[in-house]
Short mmCIF file of C-alpha atoms in Angstrom, two decimals:
data_model
loop_
_atom_site.label_atom_id
_atom_site.label_comp_id
_atom_site.label_asym_id
_atom_site.label_seq_id
_atom_site.Cartn_x
_atom_site.Cartn_y
_atom_site.Cartn_z
CA GLU S 1 -70.02 -8.51 -5.68
CA ALA S 2 -67.96 -8.46 -2.51
CA GLY S 3 -65.51 -11.30 -2.09
CA VAL S 4 -64.93 -13.67 0.79
CA ALA S 5 -63.83 -11.76 3.88
CA GLN S 6 -61.55 -13.16 6.56
CA SER S 7 -60.08 -11.79 9.75
CA PRO S 8 -57.59 -11.42 11.19
CA ARG S 9 -55.08 -11.46 8.35
CA TYR S 10 -52.19 -12.34 10.62
CA LYS S 11 -51.95 -13.91 14.05
CA ILE S 12 -49.00 -14.88 16.20
CA ILE S 13 -49.59 -17.01 19.29
CA GLU S 14 -47.64 -19.25 21.58
CA LYS S 15 -48.18 -22.99 21.61
CA ARG S 16 -51.00 -24.16 23.87
CA GLN S 17 -52.85 -20.85 23.38
CA SER S 18 -56.17 -20.66 21.59
CA VAL S 19 -57.07 -18.73 18.45
CA ALA S 20 -60.18 -18.08 16.38
CA PHE S 21 -60.62 -17.12 12.75
CA TRP S 22 -63.69 -15.54 11.18
CA CYS S 23 -65.05 -15.84 7.65
CA ASN S 24 -67.87 -14.10 5.81
CA PRO S 25 -68.63 -15.83 2.49
CA ILE S 26 -69.99 -14.30 -0.67
CA SER S 27 -73.65 -13.41 -0.24
CA GLY S 28 -75.91 -16.26 -1.29
CA HIS S 29 -73.22 -18.94 -1.32
CA ALA S 30 -74.59 -21.92 0.55
CA THR S 31 -71.36 -23.89 0.73
CA LEU S 32 -68.45 -22.79 2.91
CA TYR S 33 -65.06 -24.43 3.26
CA TRP S 34 -62.11 -24.08 5.61
CA TYR S 35 -58.71 -25.09 4.28
CA GLN S 36 -55.28 -25.30 5.87
CA GLN S 37 -52.36 -24.44 3.60
CA ILE S 38 -48.90 -25.23 4.90
CA LEU S 39 -46.04 -23.42 3.17
CA GLY S 40 -45.12 -25.13 -0.09
CA GLN S 41 -48.23 -27.31 -0.17
CA GLY S 42 -51.69 -27.15 -1.66
CA PRO S 43 -54.75 -26.28 0.41
CA LYS S 44 -56.08 -29.15 2.51
CA LEU S 45 -59.78 -29.26 3.29
CA LEU S 46 -60.57 -29.19 7.00
CA ILE S 47 -64.34 -28.84 7.00
CA GLN S 48 -67.18 -28.18 4.57
CA PHE S 49 -70.56 -26.67 5.46
CA GLN S 50 -73.75 -26.69 3.44
CA ASN S 51 -75.82 -23.85 4.89
CA ASN S 52 -75.28 -24.38 8.62
CA GLY S 53 -74.80 -28.14 8.51
CA VAL S 54 -71.48 -30.00 8.34
CA VAL S 55 -71.08 -31.99 5.12
CA ASP S 56 -67.54 -33.24 5.66
CA ASP S 57 -65.11 -32.84 8.56
CA SER S 58 -63.13 -36.03 8.10
CA GLN S 59 -59.79 -34.18 8.05
CA LEU S 60 -60.50 -31.85 10.94
CA PRO S 61 -58.37 -32.67 14.03
CA LYS S 62 -61.35 -32.66 16.30
CA ASP S 63 -59.33 -32.91 19.50
CA ARG S 64 -58.16 -29.33 19.00
CA PHE S 65 -60.04 -27.81 16.06
CA SER S 66 -63.69 -26.80 15.99
CA ALA S 67 -65.81 -24.85 13.55
CA GLU S 68 -69.32 -23.55 13.38
CA ARG S 69 -71.50 -21.73 10.92
CA LEU S 70 -74.34 -20.09 12.71
CA LYS S 71 -77.40 -19.07 10.67
CA GLY S 72 -75.76 -20.44 7.53
CA VAL S 73 -73.71 -17.32 6.84
CA ASP S 74 -70.56 -16.41 8.82
CA SER S 75 -68.26 -19.07 10.15
CA THR S 76 -65.57 -19.33 12.80
CA LEU S 77 -62.72 -21.81 13.06
CA LYS S 78 -61.07 -22.29 16.44
CA ILE S 79 -57.88 -24.01 17.51
CA GLN S 80 -57.43 -24.89 21.17
CA PRO S 81 -54.72 -25.60 22.18
CA ALA S 82 -52.45 -24.68 19.28
CA LYS S 83 -49.38 -26.70 18.36
CA LEU S 84 -46.29 -25.64 16.44
CA GLU S 85 -47.42 -27.71 13.44
CA ASP S 86 -50.58 -25.59 13.18
CA SER S 87 -48.53 -22.76 11.68
CA ALA S 88 -50.11 -22.28 8.27
CA VAL S 89 -52.45 -20.09 6.26
CA TYR S 90 -56.11 -20.80 6.98
CA LEU S 91 -58.23 -20.17 3.93
CA CYS S 92 -61.97 -19.80 3.79
CA ALA S 93 -63.80 -20.39 0.53
CA SER S 94 -67.39 -20.39 -0.61
CA SER S 95 -69.27 -21.67 -3.61
CA SER S 96 -72.71 -21.71 -5.15
CA PRO S 97 -74.28 -25.03 -6.17
CA GLU S 98 -75.59 -23.44 -9.36
CA ARG S 99 -72.10 -23.10 -10.83
CA THR S 100 -71.45 -26.08 -13.11
CA THR S 101 -67.71 -25.46 -12.87
CA TYR S 102 -67.88 -25.94 -9.08
CA GLU S 103 -65.73 -22.85 -8.75
CA GLN S 104 -64.67 -21.99 -5.24
CA TYR S 105 -63.99 -18.39 -4.26
CA PHE S 106 -61.24 -17.99 -1.69
CA GLY S 107 -60.67 -15.31 0.88
CA PRO S 108 -57.25 -13.75 1.52
CA GLY S 109 -56.55 -16.15 4.39
CA THR S 110 -55.24 -15.83 7.93
CA ARG S 111 -51.54 -16.48 8.36
CA LEU S 112 -51.05 -18.18 11.73
CA THR S 113 -47.65 -18.46 13.36
CA VAL S 114 -47.37 -20.62 16.47
CA THR S 115 -44.19 -20.06 18.49
CA GLY H 1 -57.05 -42.51 -1.06
CA GLN H 2 -56.06 -39.82 -3.48
CA SER H 3 -52.76 -38.56 -4.82
CA LEU H 4 -51.88 -35.93 -7.38
CA GLU H 5 -48.51 -35.31 -8.95
CA GLN H 6 -47.36 -32.15 -10.66
CA PRO H 7 -43.89 -30.69 -11.23
CA SER H 8 -42.69 -28.52 -8.37
CA GLU H 9 -41.13 -25.82 -10.56
CA VAL H 10 -41.29 -24.63 -14.15
CA THR H 11 -39.39 -21.72 -15.70
CA ALA H 12 -40.15 -20.05 -19.04
CA VAL H 13 -39.57 -16.74 -20.79
CA GLU H 14 -42.05 -14.04 -21.58
CA GLY H 15 -44.10 -14.76 -24.70
CA ALA H 16 -43.45 -18.49 -24.56
CA ILE H 17 -45.89 -21.38 -24.07
CA VAL H 18 -45.71 -23.61 -21.01
CA GLN H 19 -47.54 -26.79 -20.09
CA ILE H 20 -48.04 -27.92 -16.49
CA ASN H 21 -48.92 -31.58 -16.17
CA CYS H 22 -50.98 -33.26 -13.48
CA THR H 23 -51.47 -36.98 -12.94
CA TYR H 24 -53.84 -38.30 -10.35
CA GLN H 25 -54.90 -41.46 -8.58
CA THR H 26 -58.29 -41.35 -6.94
CA SER H 27 -60.94 -43.74 -5.77
CA GLY H 28 -63.60 -41.50 -7.28
CA PHE H 29 -63.43 -38.78 -9.91
CA TYR H 30 -65.84 -36.11 -11.05
CA GLY H 31 -63.54 -33.49 -12.53
CA LEU H 32 -60.19 -31.70 -12.54
CA SER H 33 -59.82 -28.04 -11.60
CA TRP H 34 -56.93 -25.63 -11.88
CA TYR H 35 -56.22 -22.71 -9.53
CA GLN H 36 -53.65 -19.93 -9.63
CA GLN H 37 -52.11 -18.47 -6.49
CA HIS H 38 -49.74 -15.53 -6.35
CA ASP H 39 -47.37 -15.25 -3.39
CA GLY H 40 -49.35 -14.14 -0.36
CA GLY H 41 -52.58 -14.21 -2.31
CA ALA H 42 -55.72 -16.29 -2.45
CA PRO H 43 -56.15 -19.17 -4.90
CA THR H 44 -58.24 -18.12 -7.88
CA PHE H 45 -60.14 -20.44 -10.19
CA LEU H 46 -58.84 -20.93 -13.72
CA SER H 47 -60.67 -23.89 -15.24
CA TYR H 48 -62.62 -27.09 -14.72
CA ASN H 49 -62.72 -30.24 -16.88
CA ALA H 50 -65.30 -32.92 -16.26
CA LEU H 51 -65.05 -34.57 -19.67
CA ASP H 52 -62.13 -35.53 -21.88
CA GLY H 53 -60.82 -32.83 -24.13
CA LEU H 54 -59.58 -29.28 -24.21
CA GLU H 55 -61.21 -26.25 -22.58
CA GLU H 56 -59.96 -22.87 -23.70
CA THR H 57 -60.28 -19.61 -21.79
CA GLY H 58 -58.27 -16.80 -23.32
CA ARG H 59 -54.55 -17.48 -22.98
CA PHE H 60 -55.18 -20.48 -20.73
CA SER H 61 -56.33 -23.93 -21.81
CA SER H 62 -56.86 -27.08 -19.79
CA PHE H 63 -56.94 -30.66 -20.99
CA LEU H 64 -58.22 -33.87 -19.43
CA SER H 65 -57.84 -37.53 -20.29
CA ARG H 66 -59.86 -39.59 -17.83
CA SER H 67 -58.57 -42.89 -19.24
CA ASP H 68 -54.99 -41.80 -18.54
CA SER H 69 -55.81 -40.04 -15.23
CA TYR H 70 -53.96 -37.07 -16.64
CA GLY H 71 -54.52 -33.43 -17.30
CA TYR H 72 -52.54 -30.34 -18.11
CA LEU H 73 -52.77 -26.59 -18.01
CA LEU H 74 -51.43 -24.74 -21.03
CA LEU H 75 -50.44 -21.11 -20.72
CA GLN H 76 -49.76 -19.20 -23.92
CA GLU H 77 -48.15 -15.83 -24.57
CA LEU H 78 -46.66 -15.85 -21.09
CA GLN H 79 -46.56 -12.58 -19.20
CA MET H 80 -44.58 -11.62 -16.12
CA LYS H 81 -47.80 -11.51 -14.13
CA ASP H 82 -48.29 -15.23 -14.79
CA SER H 83 -45.48 -15.96 -12.31
CA ALA H 84 -47.40 -17.79 -9.58
CA SER H 85 -48.16 -21.23 -8.20
CA TYR H 86 -50.59 -23.39 -10.13
CA PHE H 87 -52.55 -26.16 -8.45
CA CYS H 88 -54.48 -28.98 -9.97
CA ALA H 89 -57.32 -30.29 -7.84
CA VAL H 90 -59.48 -33.37 -8.19
CA ARG H 91 -63.17 -33.13 -7.45
CA GLY H 92 -64.54 -36.34 -6.09
CA VAL H 93 -64.45 -38.91 -3.33
CA GLY H 94 -66.87 -38.61 -0.51
CA SER H 95 -70.46 -37.48 -0.44
CA ALA H 96 -69.37 -33.86 -0.51
CA ARG H 97 -67.43 -34.24 -3.79
CA GLN H 98 -64.76 -32.07 -2.24
CA LEU H 99 -61.55 -30.83 -3.88
CA THR H 100 -58.21 -32.44 -3.18
CA PHE H 101 -55.32 -30.22 -4.24
CA GLY H 102 -51.90 -31.15 -5.57
CA SER H 103 -48.76 -29.63 -4.08
CA GLY H 104 -48.56 -26.97 -6.76
CA THR H 105 -46.19 -25.94 -9.53
CA GLN H 106 -44.23 -22.73 -9.08
CA LEU H 107 -44.05 -20.98 -12.47
CA THR H 108 -41.38 -18.37 -12.96
CA VAL H 109 -41.61 -16.19 -16.07
CA LEU H 110 -38.33 -14.54 -17.04
CA PRO H 111 -38.04 -11.37 -19.12
#
């Protein structure tokens, strides 16, 4: 089966600019996650979707970050305006509720550099 | 809140056995997962423990003691390709039972 797809793979922007990331999860996976991974740290959950509804966005900086998952498949994560501290890898993951190991499948990520 | 502690770096030689420990403090706990991440790559799932005891998958094993809030990942017959970061992650807290990751352990395997 095809894995989780993300684009772009790399993005360089200046602070105060806006940026958007796209994710296509594994077919049939109802749950989709966006994580932020700062260099040297573990992934930090930003938002979790179940189908097209938000399950948890408690760690999403809502003053500048937004995310949507239209039709319960693809998702986009937007940052507007970006700050220097937003430089990180943004990972998308998906999972199926049938897996008893609660395994999450990660995409390759988008490496964002804010200058 | 939640916190996880794991060593930042571990070094071992090819063919050896290495154990990566993880201790956690959480307000809710449903299980402990382990993920591997090579430099520039995506995290990949290794194992999940919901109950006390040892789970074995090939060269990798994972252990959990819920009473001690402790787990470890055991890697046997180390290979150069095992050089990567290893993250423990707690599943729990919140209605979404989401994962909270530790800061990771960088494993270097020497020839």
